[in-house]
């Protein structure tokens, strides 16, 4: 895989915790989901090749807008990230197809790994789809949290907090995963 050229990065606080992004001239190339402290996010960003320790002098307007949108999402607003430019240099065609299909899911909309594979033109490859989503460099913008396992189960999630983070993000979007709530107990009148 080729090294992605990064021109800047930012770590910022949201209602969910600290998040971070990195970008190139072509678009967003890394997004770190919430963690409890700034240093943890900074370390995650710097682990990836091409991300320099020094942030860019000034952020392009689309980056300023993206940070504001991420903060709004974390505060519970319905945000559409489908117009955010992404730089997926070095990503293979299979993953590009999966990511493109995932980006078409709107706020609160879910599908399964198998259905997403089918929508991406790769029917019968749910496990490979899950692996591709596990390597997603820009979660939230490519909304891998909206992909569920067969039978409506939560499935895996490679971000900090794992499946609990995925479930929390889905709940913010009005999606309940898991068994239905118990039936109301009769009053016995």
PDB file of C-alpha atoms in Angstrom:
ATOM      1  CA  UNK A   1       0.000   0.000   0.000  1.00  0.00           C
ATOM      2  CA  UNK A   2       1.343   3.410  -0.901  1.00  0.00           C
ATOM      3  CA  UNK A   3       1.893   6.104   1.680  1.00  0.00           C
ATOM      4  CA  UNK A   4      -0.837   8.707   1.813  1.00  0.00           C
ATOM      5  CA  UNK A   5       0.420  12.274   1.651  1.00  0.00           C
ATOM      6  CA  UNK A   6      -1.091  14.198   4.536  1.00  0.00           C
ATOM      7  CA  UNK A   7      -1.036  17.965   4.645  1.00  0.00           C
ATOM      8  CA  UNK A   8      -2.604  18.438   8.060  1.00  0.00           C
ATOM      9  CA  UNK A   9      -4.393  16.980  11.023  1.00  0.00           C
ATOM     10  CA  UNK A  10      -6.513  18.188  13.905  1.00  0.00           C
ATOM     11  CA  UNK A  11      -7.656  16.806  17.244  1.00  0.00           C
ATOM     12  CA  UNK A  12     -10.762  18.350  18.789  1.00  0.00           C
ATOM     13  CA  UNK A  13     -13.225  17.752  21.590  1.00  0.00           C
ATOM     14  CA  UNK A  14     -16.832  16.678  20.947  1.00  0.00           C
ATOM     15  CA  UNK A  15     -19.758  15.726  23.169  1.00  0.00           C
ATOM     16  CA  UNK A  16     -18.595  12.096  22.789  1.00  0.00           C
ATOM     17  CA  UNK A  17     -14.919  12.682  23.561  1.00  0.00           C
ATOM     18  CA  UNK A  18     -11.825  13.681  21.613  1.00  0.00           C
ATOM     19  CA  UNK A  19     -11.778  12.925  17.896  1.00  0.00           C
ATOM     20  CA  UNK A  20      -9.205  13.517  15.188  1.00  0.00           C
ATOM     21  CA  UNK A  21      -8.893  13.849  11.450  1.00  0.00           C
ATOM     22  CA  UNK A  22      -6.075  13.988   8.927  1.00  0.00           C
ATOM     23  CA  UNK A  23      -6.310  15.243   5.368  1.00  0.00           C
ATOM     24  CA  UNK A  24      -4.417  15.726   2.144  1.00  0.00           C
ATOM     25  CA  UNK A  25      -5.005  18.107  -0.726  1.00  0.00           C
ATOM     26  CA  UNK A  26      -7.354  15.461  -2.179  1.00  0.00           C
ATOM     27  CA  UNK A  27      -9.516  15.017   0.921  1.00  0.00           C
ATOM     28  CA  UNK A  28      -9.966  13.360   4.295  1.00  0.00           C
ATOM     29  CA  UNK A  29      -7.700  10.339   4.733  1.00  0.00           C
ATOM     30  CA  UNK A  30      -8.031   9.457   8.433  1.00  0.00           C
ATOM     31  CA  UNK A  31     -10.712   9.879  11.108  1.00  0.00           C
ATOM     32  CA  UNK A  32     -10.348   8.704  14.693  1.00  0.00           C
ATOM     33  CA  UNK A  33     -13.551   8.062  16.600  1.00  0.00           C
ATOM     34  CA  UNK A  34     -13.968   9.289  20.188  1.00  0.00           C
ATOM     35  CA  UNK A  35     -11.489   8.570  22.926  1.00  0.00           C
ATOM     36  CA  UNK A  36     -11.257   9.956  26.456  1.00  0.00           C
ATOM     37  CA  UNK A  37      -8.207  12.139  25.948  1.00  0.00           C
ATOM     38  CA  UNK A  38      -6.489  14.226  23.305  1.00  0.00           C
ATOM     39  CA  UNK A  39      -3.150  12.370  23.583  1.00  0.00           C
ATOM     40  CA  UNK A  40      -4.726   8.996  22.747  1.00  0.00           C
ATOM     41  CA  UNK A  41      -6.240  10.418  19.556  1.00  0.00           C
ATOM     42  CA  UNK A  42      -3.002  12.170  18.636  1.00  0.00           C
ATOM     43  CA  UNK A  43      -1.090   8.874  19.069  1.00  0.00           C
ATOM     44  CA  UNK A  44      -3.615   7.030  16.857  1.00  0.00           C
ATOM     45  CA  UNK A  45      -3.257   9.644  14.118  1.00  0.00           C
ATOM     46  CA  UNK A  46       0.542   9.696  14.239  1.00  0.00           C
ATOM     47  CA  UNK A  47       0.710   5.888  14.004  1.00  0.00           C
ATOM     48  CA  UNK A  48      -0.255   6.131  10.350  1.00  0.00           C
ATOM     49  CA  UNK A  49       2.372   6.756   7.729  1.00  0.00           C
ATOM     50  CA  UNK A  50       2.404  10.197   6.191  1.00  0.00           C
ATOM     51  CA  UNK A  51       0.848  12.023   9.130  1.00  0.00           C
ATOM     52  CA  UNK A  52       3.306  14.592  10.414  1.00  0.00           C
ATOM     53  CA  UNK A  53       3.494  15.619  14.054  1.00  0.00           C
ATOM     54  CA  UNK A  54       2.982  19.254  13.171  1.00  0.00           C
ATOM     55  CA  UNK A  55      -0.516  20.206  12.013  1.00  0.00           C
ATOM     56  CA  UNK A  56      -0.998  22.426   8.975  1.00  0.00           C
ATOM     57  CA  UNK A  57      -0.731  26.174   9.484  1.00  0.00           C
ATOM     58  CA  UNK A  58      -4.305  26.728   8.316  1.00  0.00           C
ATOM     59  CA  UNK A  59      -7.159  24.346   7.689  1.00  0.00           C
ATOM     60  CA  UNK A  60      -8.989  24.452   4.363  1.00  0.00           C
ATOM     61  CA  UNK A  61     -12.611  25.604   4.665  1.00  0.00           C
ATOM     62  CA  UNK A  62     -13.941  22.097   4.016  1.00  0.00           C
ATOM     63  CA  UNK A  63     -11.923  20.873   7.043  1.00  0.00           C
ATOM     64  CA  UNK A  64     -13.312  23.667   9.254  1.00  0.00           C
ATOM     65  CA  UNK A  65     -16.818  22.720   8.067  1.00  0.00           C
ATOM     66  CA  UNK A  66     -16.154  19.005   8.643  1.00  0.00           C
ATOM     67  CA  UNK A  67     -14.974  19.570  12.220  1.00  0.00           C
ATOM     68  CA  UNK A  68     -18.134  21.614  12.911  1.00  0.00           C
ATOM     69  CA  UNK A  69     -20.254  18.831  11.353  1.00  0.00           C
ATOM     70  CA  UNK A  70     -18.544  16.122  13.420  1.00  0.00           C
ATOM     71  CA  UNK A  71     -19.162  18.159  16.592  1.00  0.00           C
ATOM     72  CA  UNK A  72     -22.821  18.597  15.586  1.00  0.00           C
ATOM     73  CA  UNK A  73     -23.157  14.849  14.925  1.00  0.00           C
ATOM     74  CA  UNK A  74     -21.618  14.056  18.319  1.00  0.00           C
ATOM     75  CA  UNK A  75     -24.176  16.408  19.895  1.00  0.00           C
ATOM     76  CA  UNK A  76     -26.981  14.350  18.323  1.00  0.00           C
ATOM     77  CA  UNK A  77     -27.716  16.204  15.087  1.00  0.00           C
ATOM     78  CA  UNK A  78     -28.633  14.423  11.833  1.00  0.00           C
ATOM     79  CA  UNK A  79     -25.570  15.159   9.689  1.00  0.00           C
ATOM     80  CA  UNK A  80     -24.932  14.047   6.111  1.00  0.00           C
ATOM     81  CA  UNK A  81     -21.235  13.364   5.476  1.00  0.00           C
ATOM     82  CA  UNK A  82     -21.701  12.106   1.894  1.00  0.00           C
ATOM     83  CA  UNK A  83     -20.244  15.277   0.358  1.00  0.00           C
ATOM     84  CA  UNK A  84     -16.983  15.185   2.324  1.00  0.00           C
ATOM     85  CA  UNK A  85     -14.039  14.654  -0.044  1.00  0.00           C
ATOM     86  CA  UNK A  86     -12.065  11.542   0.839  1.00  0.00           C
ATOM     87  CA  UNK A  87      -8.559  10.573  -0.196  1.00  0.00           C
ATOM     88  CA  UNK A  88      -8.441   6.791  -0.451  1.00  0.00           C
ATOM     89  CA  UNK A  89      -5.148   6.565  -2.344  1.00  0.00           C
ATOM     90  CA  UNK A  90      -3.764   3.047  -2.204  1.00  0.00           C
ATOM     91  CA  UNK A  91      -7.102   1.387  -1.376  1.00  0.00           C
ATOM     92  CA  UNK A  92      -7.924  -1.598  -3.609  1.00  0.00           C
ATOM     93  CA  UNK A  93     -10.945  -1.710  -5.926  1.00  0.00           C
ATOM     94  CA  UNK A  94     -12.916  -4.150  -3.723  1.00  0.00           C
ATOM     95  CA  UNK A  95     -12.675  -1.872  -0.676  1.00  0.00           C
ATOM     96  CA  UNK A  96     -13.432   1.211  -2.793  1.00  0.00           C
ATOM     97  CA  UNK A  97     -16.666  -0.458  -3.986  1.00  0.00           C
ATOM     98  CA  UNK A  98     -17.637  -1.407  -0.415  1.00  0.00           C
ATOM     99  CA  UNK A  99     -16.865   2.091   0.883  1.00  0.00           C
ATOM    100  CA  UNK A 100     -18.829   3.690  -1.952  1.00  0.00           C
ATOM    101  CA  UNK A 101     -21.875   1.532  -1.193  1.00  0.00           C
ATOM    102  CA  UNK A 102     -21.595   2.308   2.537  1.00  0.00           C
ATOM    103  CA  UNK A 103     -21.462   6.058   1.858  1.00  0.00           C
ATOM    104  CA  UNK A 104     -24.901   5.823   0.266  1.00  0.00           C
ATOM    105  CA  UNK A 105     -26.455   4.866   3.631  1.00  0.00           C
ATOM    106  CA  UNK A 106     -28.135   7.839   5.235  1.00  0.00           C
ATOM    107  CA  UNK A 107     -28.394   8.815   8.888  1.00  0.00           C
ATOM    108  CA  UNK A 108     -30.209   6.058  10.799  1.00  0.00           C
ATOM    109  CA  UNK A 109     -30.244   3.643   7.840  1.00  0.00           C
ATOM    110  CA  UNK A 110     -28.673   0.226   8.337  1.00  0.00           C
ATOM    111  CA  UNK A 111     -27.993  -2.825   6.230  1.00  0.00           C
ATOM    112  CA  UNK A 112     -26.160  -6.120   6.668  1.00  0.00           C
ATOM    113  CA  UNK A 113     -22.658  -7.037   5.550  1.00  0.00           C
ATOM    114  CA  UNK A 114     -24.180  -9.430   2.995  1.00  0.00           C
ATOM    115  CA  UNK A 115     -26.566  -6.827   1.580  1.00  0.00           C
ATOM    116  CA  UNK A 116     -23.811  -4.208   1.399  1.00  0.00           C
ATOM    117  CA  UNK A 117     -21.593  -6.666  -0.492  1.00  0.00           C
ATOM    118  CA  UNK A 118     -24.447  -7.222  -2.934  1.00  0.00           C
ATOM    119  CA  UNK A 119     -25.017  -3.461  -3.369  1.00  0.00           C
ATOM    120  CA  UNK A 120     -21.292  -3.056  -4.068  1.00  0.00           C
ATOM    121  CA  UNK A 121     -21.381  -5.721  -6.788  1.00  0.00           C
ATOM    122  CA  UNK A 122     -19.733  -8.424  -4.665  1.00  0.00           C
ATOM    123  CA  UNK A 123     -22.621 -10.664  -3.614  1.00  0.00           C
ATOM    124  CA  UNK A 124     -21.672 -13.587  -1.399  1.00  0.00           C
ATOM    125  CA  UNK A 125     -18.730 -11.865   0.282  1.00  0.00           C
ATOM    126  CA  UNK A 126     -20.047 -10.702   3.679  1.00  0.00           C
ATOM    127  CA  UNK A 127     -16.912 -11.680   5.609  1.00  0.00           C
ATOM    128  CA  UNK A 128     -14.639  -9.908   3.152  1.00  0.00           C
ATOM    129  CA  UNK A 129     -16.964  -6.895   3.379  1.00  0.00           C
ATOM    130  CA  UNK A 130     -16.603  -6.946   7.165  1.00  0.00           C
ATOM    131  CA  UNK A 131     -12.815  -7.082   6.815  1.00  0.00           C
ATOM    132  CA  UNK A 132     -12.881  -4.138   4.393  1.00  0.00           C
ATOM    133  CA  UNK A 133     -14.998  -2.112   6.809  1.00  0.00           C
ATOM    134  CA  UNK A 134     -12.650  -3.043   9.653  1.00  0.00           C
ATOM    135  CA  UNK A 135      -9.872  -1.337   7.676  1.00  0.00           C
ATOM    136  CA  UNK A 136     -11.989   1.763   6.960  1.00  0.00           C
ATOM    137  CA  UNK A 137      -9.672   4.764   7.449  1.00  0.00           C
ATOM    138  CA  UNK A 138     -12.503   7.311   7.767  1.00  0.00           C
ATOM    139  CA  UNK A 139     -15.318   5.853   9.883  1.00  0.00           C
ATOM    140  CA  UNK A 140     -18.378   8.076  10.275  1.00  0.00           C
ATOM    141  CA  UNK A 141     -17.743   9.661   6.856  1.00  0.00           C
ATOM    142  CA  UNK A 142     -17.788   6.121   5.463  1.00  0.00           C
ATOM    143  CA  UNK A 143     -20.449   4.986   7.962  1.00  0.00           C
ATOM    144  CA  UNK A 144     -19.293   1.458   8.759  1.00  0.00           C
ATOM    145  CA  UNK A 145     -21.212   1.649  12.056  1.00  0.00           C
ATOM    146  CA  UNK A 146     -24.424   1.313  10.013  1.00  0.00           C
ATOM    147  CA  UNK A 147     -23.538  -2.190   8.811  1.00  0.00           C
ATOM    148  CA  UNK A 148     -24.951  -5.040  10.906  1.00  0.00           C
ATOM    149  CA  UNK A 149     -24.373  -8.765  11.033  1.00  0.00           C
ATOM    150  CA  UNK A 150     -27.011 -11.175   9.749  1.00  0.00           C
ATOM    151  CA  UNK A 151     -30.163 -11.301  11.817  1.00  0.00           C
ATOM    152  CA  UNK A 152     -29.800  -7.670  12.883  1.00  0.00           C
ATOM    153  CA  UNK A 153     -26.974  -8.438  15.316  1.00  0.00           C
ATOM    154  CA  UNK A 154     -24.514  -5.657  16.090  1.00  0.00           C
ATOM    155  CA  UNK A 155     -21.450  -7.317  14.529  1.00  0.00           C
ATOM    156  CA  UNK A 156     -17.896  -6.214  15.111  1.00  0.00           C
ATOM    157  CA  UNK A 157     -16.406  -2.740  15.233  1.00  0.00           C
ATOM    158  CA  UNK A 158     -12.694  -1.975  15.201  1.00  0.00           C
ATOM    159  CA  UNK A 159     -12.904   1.534  16.715  1.00  0.00           C
ATOM    160  CA  UNK A 160     -12.075   2.234  20.367  1.00  0.00           C
ATOM    161  CA  UNK A 161     -14.844   0.788  22.509  1.00  0.00           C
ATOM    162  CA  UNK A 162     -15.674  -1.873  19.908  1.00  0.00           C
ATOM    163  CA  UNK A 163     -19.299  -2.923  19.490  1.00  0.00           C
ATOM    164  CA  UNK A 164     -20.403  -0.731  22.423  1.00  0.00           C
ATOM    165  CA  UNK A 165     -19.269   2.355  20.470  1.00  0.00           C
ATOM    166  CA  UNK A 166     -21.068   1.100  17.365  1.00  0.00           C
ATOM    167  CA  UNK A 167     -24.250   0.519  19.350  1.00  0.00           C
ATOM    168  CA  UNK A 168     -24.001   3.999  20.914  1.00  0.00           C
ATOM    169  CA  UNK A 169     -23.570   5.642  17.510  1.00  0.00           C
ATOM    170  CA  UNK A 170     -26.555   3.740  16.128  1.00  0.00           C
ATOM    171  CA  UNK A 171     -28.675   4.660  19.160  1.00  0.00           C
ATOM    172  CA  UNK A 172     -27.806   8.335  18.542  1.00  0.00           C
ATOM    173  CA  UNK A 173     -29.260   7.836  15.056  1.00  0.00           C
ATOM    174  CA  UNK A 174     -32.433   6.248  16.446  1.00  0.00           C
ATOM    175  CA  UNK A 175     -31.470   2.662  15.618  1.00  0.00           C
ATOM    176  CA  UNK A 176     -32.034   0.032  18.285  1.00  0.00           C
ATOM    177  CA  UNK A 177     -30.028  -3.155  17.930  1.00  0.00           C
ATOM    178  CA  UNK A 178     -30.647  -6.335  19.859  1.00  0.00           C
ATOM    179  CA  UNK A 179     -33.676  -8.114  21.202  1.00  0.00           C
ATOM    180  CA  UNK A 180     -36.921  -6.165  21.459  1.00  0.00           C
ATOM    181  CA  UNK A 181     -37.824  -4.654  24.810  1.00  0.00           C
ATOM    182  CA  UNK A 182     -39.951  -6.856  27.057  1.00  0.00           C
ATOM    183  CA  UNK A 183     -43.688  -6.650  26.464  1.00  0.00           C
ATOM    184  CA  UNK A 184     -45.629  -4.377  28.784  1.00  0.00           C
ATOM    185  CA  UNK A 185     -46.861  -6.240  31.817  1.00  0.00           C
ATOM    186  CA  UNK A 186     -50.628  -6.197  32.099  1.00  0.00           C
ATOM    187  CA  UNK A 187     -52.143  -4.229  34.930  1.00  0.00           C
ATOM    188  CA  UNK A 188     -54.480  -7.089  35.884  1.00  0.00           C
ATOM    189  CA  UNK A 189     -57.652  -4.981  36.178  1.00  0.00           C
TER     190      UNK A 189
END
